Coordinates of C-alpha atoms in Angstrom, one line a residue:
X1 CA 31.2 -1.9 6.1
X2 CA 27.1 -3.0 5.0
X3 CA 25.0 -2.4 8.1
X4 CA 24.3 -5.8 9.4
X5 CA 21.9 -6.7 12.6
X6 CA 23.3 -5.4 15.7
X7 CA 22.8 -9.3 16.9
X8 CA 22.4 -12.9 15.2
X9 CA 19.0 -13.7 16.3
X10 CA 16.7 -15.5 13.6
X11 CA 15.9 -13.7 10.9
X12 CA 12.8 -13.7 8.5
X13 CA 12.4 -12.4 5.5
X14 CA 10.6 -12.5 2.0
X15 CA 11.1 -14.6 -0.1
X16 CA 8.4 -15.2 -2.8
X17 CA 5.8 -11.9 -4.1
X18 CA 2.7 -11.9 -6.2
X19 CA 0.6 -9.1 -7.5
X20 CA -2.7 -9.2 -9.1
X21 CA -4.5 -6.5 -11.2
X22 CA -8.2 -6.4 -12.5
X23 CA -8.7 -6.5 -15.8
X24 CA -10.6 -3.4 -16.4
X25 CA -8.8 0.3 -17.3
X26 CA -10.2 3.0 -16.8
X27 CA -8.2 6.1 -18.3
X28 CA -8.6 9.4 -16.0
X29 CA -10.3 11.4 -19.8
X30 CA -13.1 8.7 -19.2
X31 CA -13.6 8.6 -15.7
X32 CA -13.8 12.7 -16.0
X33 CA -16.2 12.9 -18.6
X34 CA -18.3 10.4 -16.5
X35 CA -17.8 12.4 -13.4
X36 CA -19.0 15.6 -15.7
X37 CA -21.8 13.5 -17.5
X38 CA -23.4 12.2 -14.2
X39 CA -23.0 15.7 -11.8
X40 CA -23.6 18.5 -14.4
X41 CA -20.6 19.8 -14.0
X42 CA -18.4 21.5 -16.3
X43 CA -15.1 20.4 -15.4
X44 CA -11.4 22.0 -17.4
X45 CA -10.7 18.9 -20.1
X46 CA -8.0 16.5 -19.0
X47 CA -8.3 17.8 -15.3
X48 CA -7.5 14.8 -13.7
X49 CA -5.1 14.0 -15.6
X50 CA -3.1 16.9 -15.5
X51 CA -3.6 17.4 -12.0
X52 CA -2.5 14.4 -10.7
X53 CA -0.2 12.8 -13.4
X54 CA -2.3 9.3 -13.5
X55 CA -3.3 8.5 -17.0
X56 CA -5.0 5.3 -16.0
X57 CA -6.1 3.0 -13.4
X58 CA -7.4 -0.3 -12.6
X59 CA -10.9 -1.3 -11.5
X60 CA -12.2 -4.1 -9.8
X61 CA -16.0 -5.9 -11.7
X62 CA -18.9 -6.3 -10.1
X63 CA -18.2 -9.4 -9.0
X64 CA -14.7 -8.8 -7.8
X65 CA -14.2 -7.8 -4.2
X66 CA -10.8 -7.5 -1.7
X67 CA -10.4 -11.1 -1.1
X68 CA -10.9 -11.9 -4.8
X69 CA -7.6 -10.0 -5.6
X70 CA -5.8 -11.1 -2.5
X71 CA -6.4 -15.0 -3.2
X72 CA -5.3 -14.0 -6.8
X73 CA -2.0 -12.4 -5.6
X74 CA -2.0 -14.9 -2.4
X75 CA -1.8 -18.0 -5.3
X76 CA 1.0 -16.7 -7.1
X77 CA 3.0 -15.8 -4.6
X78 CA 2.4 -19.3 -2.9
X79 CA 3.2 -20.4 -6.9
X80 CA 6.1 -18.7 -6.8
X81 CA 7.6 -20.0 -3.7
X82 CA 6.6 -23.7 -4.4
X83 CA 4.4 -23.4 -1.2
X84 CA 0.6 -25.0 -1.4
X85 CA -1.5 -23.2 1.3
X86 CA -1.5 -25.9 3.8
X87 CA 2.7 -25.1 4.2
X88 CA 1.1 -21.7 5.4
X89 CA 0.2 -21.1 9.7
X90 CA -0.4 -17.8 9.5
X91 CA -2.4 -15.9 7.1
X92 CA -2.7 -11.9 7.5
X93 CA -4.8 -10.3 5.1
X94 CA -3.2 -6.5 5.1
X95 CA -5.2 -3.9 3.6
X96 CA -7.6 -0.4 3.6
X97 CA -10.2 -2.5 2.0
X98 CA -12.5 -5.3 3.3
X99 CA -15.3 -7.4 2.0
X100 CA -17.5 -6.9 4.8
X101 CA -17.2 -5.5 8.6
X102 CA -17.6 -8.8 10.2
X103 CA -15.6 -11.2 9.6
X104 CA -12.3 -10.6 9.4
X105 CA -11.5 -10.7 5.8
X106 CA -8.9 -13.1 6.2
X107 CA -11.7 -15.9 6.9
X108 CA -12.6 -14.9 3.4
X109 CA -9.8 -15.6 2.0
X110 CA -8.3 -18.5 4.0
X111 CA -11.5 -20.5 2.7
X112 CA -11.5 -19.8 -0.6
X113 CA -7.4 -20.5 -0.7
X114 CA -7.9 -23.9 1.3
X115 CA -5.5 -23.2 3.8
X116 CA -5.7 -24.0 7.7
X117 CA -3.6 -21.0 9.2
X118 CA -3.9 -18.8 11.8
X119 CA -6.5 -15.5 10.2
X120 CA -6.7 -12.4 11.2
X121 CA -7.2 -8.7 9.5
X122 CA -4.8 -6.0 9.6
X123 CA -5.6 -2.4 9.2
X124 CA -3.8 0.8 9.0
X125 CA -4.9 3.0 5.9
X126 CA -1.8 2.5 3.1
X127 CA 0.5 1.4 5.3
X128 CA -1.5 -2.2 6.6
X129 CA 0.6 -3.9 3.8
X130 CA 4.1 -2.8 5.5
X131 CA 2.4 -3.0 8.7
X132 CA 2.0 -6.4 8.3
X133 CA 5.2 -7.4 6.9
X134 CA 6.7 -6.0 9.9
X135 CA 3.6 -8.3 12.3
X136 CA 4.6 -11.3 10.0
X137 CA 8.3 -11.2 11.0
X138 CA 7.7 -10.9 14.7
X139 CA 5.5 -13.6 15.3
X140 CA 8.4 -15.8 13.5
X141 CA 11.2 -14.3 15.5
X142 CA 8.8 -14.5 18.4
X143 CA 8.2 -18.3 17.5
X144 CA 4.7 -17.7 17.0
X145 CA 4.5 -19.2 13.1
X146 CA 6.9 -20.7 11.6
X147 CA 5.7 -19.3 7.8
X148 CA 3.4 -16.8 7.2
X149 CA 1.2 -15.7 3.7
X150 CA 1.1 -12.1 3.5
X151 CA -2.0 -10.3 1.1
X152 CA -3.8 -7.4 0.5
X153 CA -6.8 -6.7 -2.1
X154 CA -7.6 -3.1 -2.5
X155 CA -10.8 -1.8 -4.0
X156 CA -10.8 2.3 -3.3
X157 CA -12.6 2.9 -6.2
X158 CA -15.5 1.5 -4.5
X159 CA -15.6 4.3 -3.1
X160 CA -14.9 7.6 -5.7
X161 CA -18.3 9.7 -5.5
X162 CA -19.2 9.8 -9.5
X163 CA -22.1 12.1 -9.2
X164 CA -21.0 14.6 -6.8
X165 CA -23.8 17.5 -6.4
X166 CA -21.8 20.4 -6.6
X167 CA -18.0 22.0 -6.9
X168 CA -17.6 21.6 -3.2
X169 CA -18.5 18.3 -2.8
X170 CA -16.1 17.4 -6.3
X171 CA -13.5 19.3 -4.4
X172 CA -14.2 17.9 -1.0
X173 CA -13.7 14.2 -2.9
X174 CA -11.3 15.1 -5.6
X175 CA -8.2 12.4 -3.7
X176 CA -10.8 10.1 -5.0
X177 CA -10.3 10.2 -8.4
X178 CA -6.6 9.1 -8.0
X179 CA -7.7 5.4 -6.5
X180 CA -7.3 2.4 -8.7
X181 CA -8.0 -1.4 -7.8
X182 CA -4.8 -4.3 -7.0
X183 CA -3.9 -7.1 -4.6
X184 CA -0.3 -8.3 -3.4
X185 CA 1.2 -11.2 -1.7
X186 CA 4.0 -12.1 -0.4
X187 CA 5.7 -15.2 2.2
X188 CA 7.6 -14.2 4.8
X189 CA 9.6 -16.7 6.9
X190 CA 12.6 -17.4 8.3
X191 CA 16.1 -16.9 6.6
X192 CA 19.4 -17.6 7.1
X193 CA 21.3 -14.0 5.4
X194 CA 19.6 -11.1 4.7
X195 CA 16.0 -10.3 5.4
X196 CA 14.6 -7.2 7.4
X197 CA 17.3 -5.5 8.9
X198 CA 15.7 -2.6 10.0
X199 CA 12.4 -1.0 10.3
X200 CA 11.4 2.6 12.0
X201 CA 7.5 4.4 11.8
X202 CA 6.5 8.0 13.0
X203 CA 2.8 8.3 13.7
X204 CA 0.6 11.2 14.1
X205 CA -2.5 10.8 14.7
X206 CA -3.9 14.1 15.7
X207 CA -4.0 14.3 11.8
X208 CA -6.6 11.4 12.0
X209 CA -10.0 13.7 10.6
X210 CA -7.9 15.0 6.8
X211 CA -9.5 12.4 5.0
X212 CA -11.1 9.1 4.8
X213 CA -14.1 7.1 4.5
X214 CA -16.2 7.5 7.6
X215 CA -19.1 5.0 7.0
X216 CA -18.9 1.6 8.5
X217 CA -18.1 2.2 11.8
X218 CA -20.0 2.8 14.6
X219 CA -19.8 6.7 14.1
X220 CA -21.8 6.2 10.9
X221 CA -23.0 2.4 10.6
X222 CA -25.0 3.5 7.8
X223 CA -25.5 5.6 5.1
X224 CA -24.6 6.0 1.5
X225 CA -23.1 9.2 1.7
X226 CA -20.6 8.0 4.7
X227 CA -19.4 5.4 2.3
X228 CA -17.2 7.9 -0.2
X229 CA -13.7 8.8 0.7
X230 CA -13.7 12.5 1.6
X231 CA -10.2 14.5 2.4
X232 CA -8.3 17.3 0.9
X233 CA -5.6 16.2 -0.6
X234 CA -3.9 19.3 -0.6
X235 CA -4.2 19.4 3.4
X236 CA -2.9 15.9 3.3
X237 CA 0.7 16.8 1.5
X238 CA 0.5 19.9 3.6
X239 CA 1.0 17.2 7.0
X240 CA 3.1 15.1 5.7
X241 CA 5.3 17.8 4.6
X242 CA 5.1 19.2 8.1
X243 CA 5.9 16.0 9.4
X244 CA 8.9 15.3 6.7
X245 CA 11.8 13.5 6.7
X246 CA 12.2 12.5 9.9
X247 CA 11.7 8.9 10.0
X248 CA 13.5 8.5 6.6
X249 CA 16.8 10.4 7.7
X250 CA 17.1 8.4 11.2
X251 CA 17.0 5.1 9.0
X252 CA 20.1 6.3 6.6
X253 CA 21.4 7.5 9.7
X254 CA 21.2 4.1 12.3
X255 CA 22.4 2.1 9.0
X256 CA 24.7 3.7 7.9
X257 CA 23.5 4.0 4.5
X258 CA 23.2 6.1 1.8
X259 CA 21.0 5.9 -1.5
X260 CA 23.4 4.6 -3.3
X261 CA 22.9 1.1 -0.9
X262 CA 19.7 0.5 -2.0
X263 CA 18.7 -1.4 -5.9
X264 CA 15.4 0.2 -5.6
X265 CA 13.3 2.3 -2.9
X266 CA 10.0 1.7 -3.5
X267 CA 6.9 4.1 -2.1
X268 CA 3.8 4.8 -1.6
X269 CA 2.6 6.2 -4.5
X270 CA -0.6 8.8 -4.5
X271 CA 0.2 11.4 -8.0
X272 CA 3.0 11.5 -9.8
X273 CA 3.4 15.4 -8.1
X274 CA 3.0 13.9 -4.5
X275 CA 6.0 11.5 -5.7
X276 CA 7.9 13.9 -7.5
X277 CA 8.0 15.7 -3.9
X278 CA 8.8 13.2 -2.4
X279 CA 12.3 12.8 -4.1
X280 CA 13.3 16.4 -3.9
X281 CA 12.2 16.5 -0.4
X282 CA 14.5 13.3 0.3
X283 CA 17.2 13.4 -2.4
X284 CA 15.9 9.9 -3.8
X285 CA 17.8 9.3 -7.2
X286 CA 14.9 8.8 -9.6
X287 CA 16.5 6.0 -11.4
X288 CA 15.9 3.8 -7.9
X289 CA 11.8 4.1 -7.8
X290 CA 9.3 2.0 -9.5
X291 CA 7.2 4.0 -10.6
X292 CA 3.1 2.8 -11.0
X293 CA 1.5 5.5 -10.4
X294 CA 0.4 6.9 -13.7
X295 CA -0.9 3.7 -15.1
X296 CA -2.2 2.2 -11.6
X297 CA -3.1 5.4 -9.5
X298 CA -3.3 5.0 -5.8
X299 CA -4.0 1.9 -5.1
X300 CA -3.8 1.7 -1.4
X301 CA -2.1 -0.5 0.7
X302 CA -1.0 -2.2 -2.4
X303 CA 1.2 0.1 -3.7
X304 CA 4.5 -1.2 -2.5
X305 CA 3.5 -5.4 -3.0
X306 CA 2.8 -4.6 -7.0
X307 CA 6.1 -3.1 -7.2
X308 CA 8.3 -5.3 -5.6
X309 CA 6.5 -8.2 -7.2
X310 CA 7.7 -5.9 -10.3
X311 CA 11.5 -5.9 -9.8
X312 CA 11.1 -8.7 -7.2
X313 CA 12.9 -11.3 -9.0
X314 CA 16.1 -9.0 -11.2
X315 CA 16.7 -8.5 -7.5
X316 CA 20.0 -10.0 -6.6
X317 CA 21.3 -12.0 -3.1
X318 CA 22.2 -9.6 -0.8
X319 CA 21.4 -6.2 -2.7
X320 CA 18.9 -4.5 -0.4
X321 CA 15.5 -2.4 -0.5
X322 CA 13.9 0.4 1.1
X323 CA 10.2 0.4 1.5
X324 CA 8.1 3.7 2.5
X325 CA 5.0 3.6 3.9
X326 CA 2.5 7.0 4.0
X327 CA -1.0 6.5 5.3
X328 CA -3.5 8.3 6.3
X329 CA -4.3 8.3 10.0
X330 CA -1.4 9.5 9.5
X331 CA 1.4 7.0 9.8
X332 CA 5.1 6.8 7.8
X333 CA 7.0 3.6 8.1
X334 CA 10.2 2.6 6.8
X335 CA 11.9 -1.2 6.3
X336 CA 15.2 -1.9 5.2
X337 CA 14.8 -5.2 3.3
X338 CA 18.1 -7.5 1.6
X339 CA 16.9 -10.4 -0.7
X340 CA 18.4 -13.8 0.7

């Protein structure tokens, strides 16, 4: 018998999706040539493409900000739902990127959209978007909101060091060469059937120093050196493998579902080898995945939103999707959603 929530309280679900990609396409080979030219390093041909499986990514132009991508994706989600900006009463900007430290980028998005909702930011690295969906759902079920627009705008390409001083600095910033930019948005509101059926999380904050962008906060308020992504990709992958699949195993056990019960499995995508390792460890069939990383790279918290936008219209009511979020810090998050 298909899994059903334990009670009959009101439900909240995703009713519309939108995404936006910057126009400029940057290939891994072009990026590598630029890094080699600016740094003077001799790099093996096609190193970035072969090591990551990423062929290209989209990059935001000088006048395209995190809010720009969020606004564009938000408008598409509202149009898909047949709504105006004034139809929402909760606006969440859920992203690892932001326009400024203060105020919340949600206010910049809201001013551009012309909405009048309660607006705030949600930030938890690459899990920001899934965390934001969960927060929107919680506020709707608590009676604090009627309809939410959740947006993300990711511009991690701004944090890529293209002129490393030496090989050690190139290695320390290597994970940044996977980054691409994107925006995504969903409308979350009360639904009569389906909706978000299950959420689970696992957090291992002792690993918070494994990777990140250290600048902009009280520890390093100034200095360009702190604005680049730093981290050991192999160490980060090792941490996720050490944590294992416990949260996914719990979700499948609690819901009584197996992979056949999901129409799609949307997982945060960092590199092609990382995605292949995820499939190997979890046993998820390759056909259930929506693979975006070879053409878009690691688009941070927009990853799951972009994937969802690509399959949303082909999903039938009653079909279920598993979201698997992976974020620096580190955190892992699962969400079971059924299309209404």
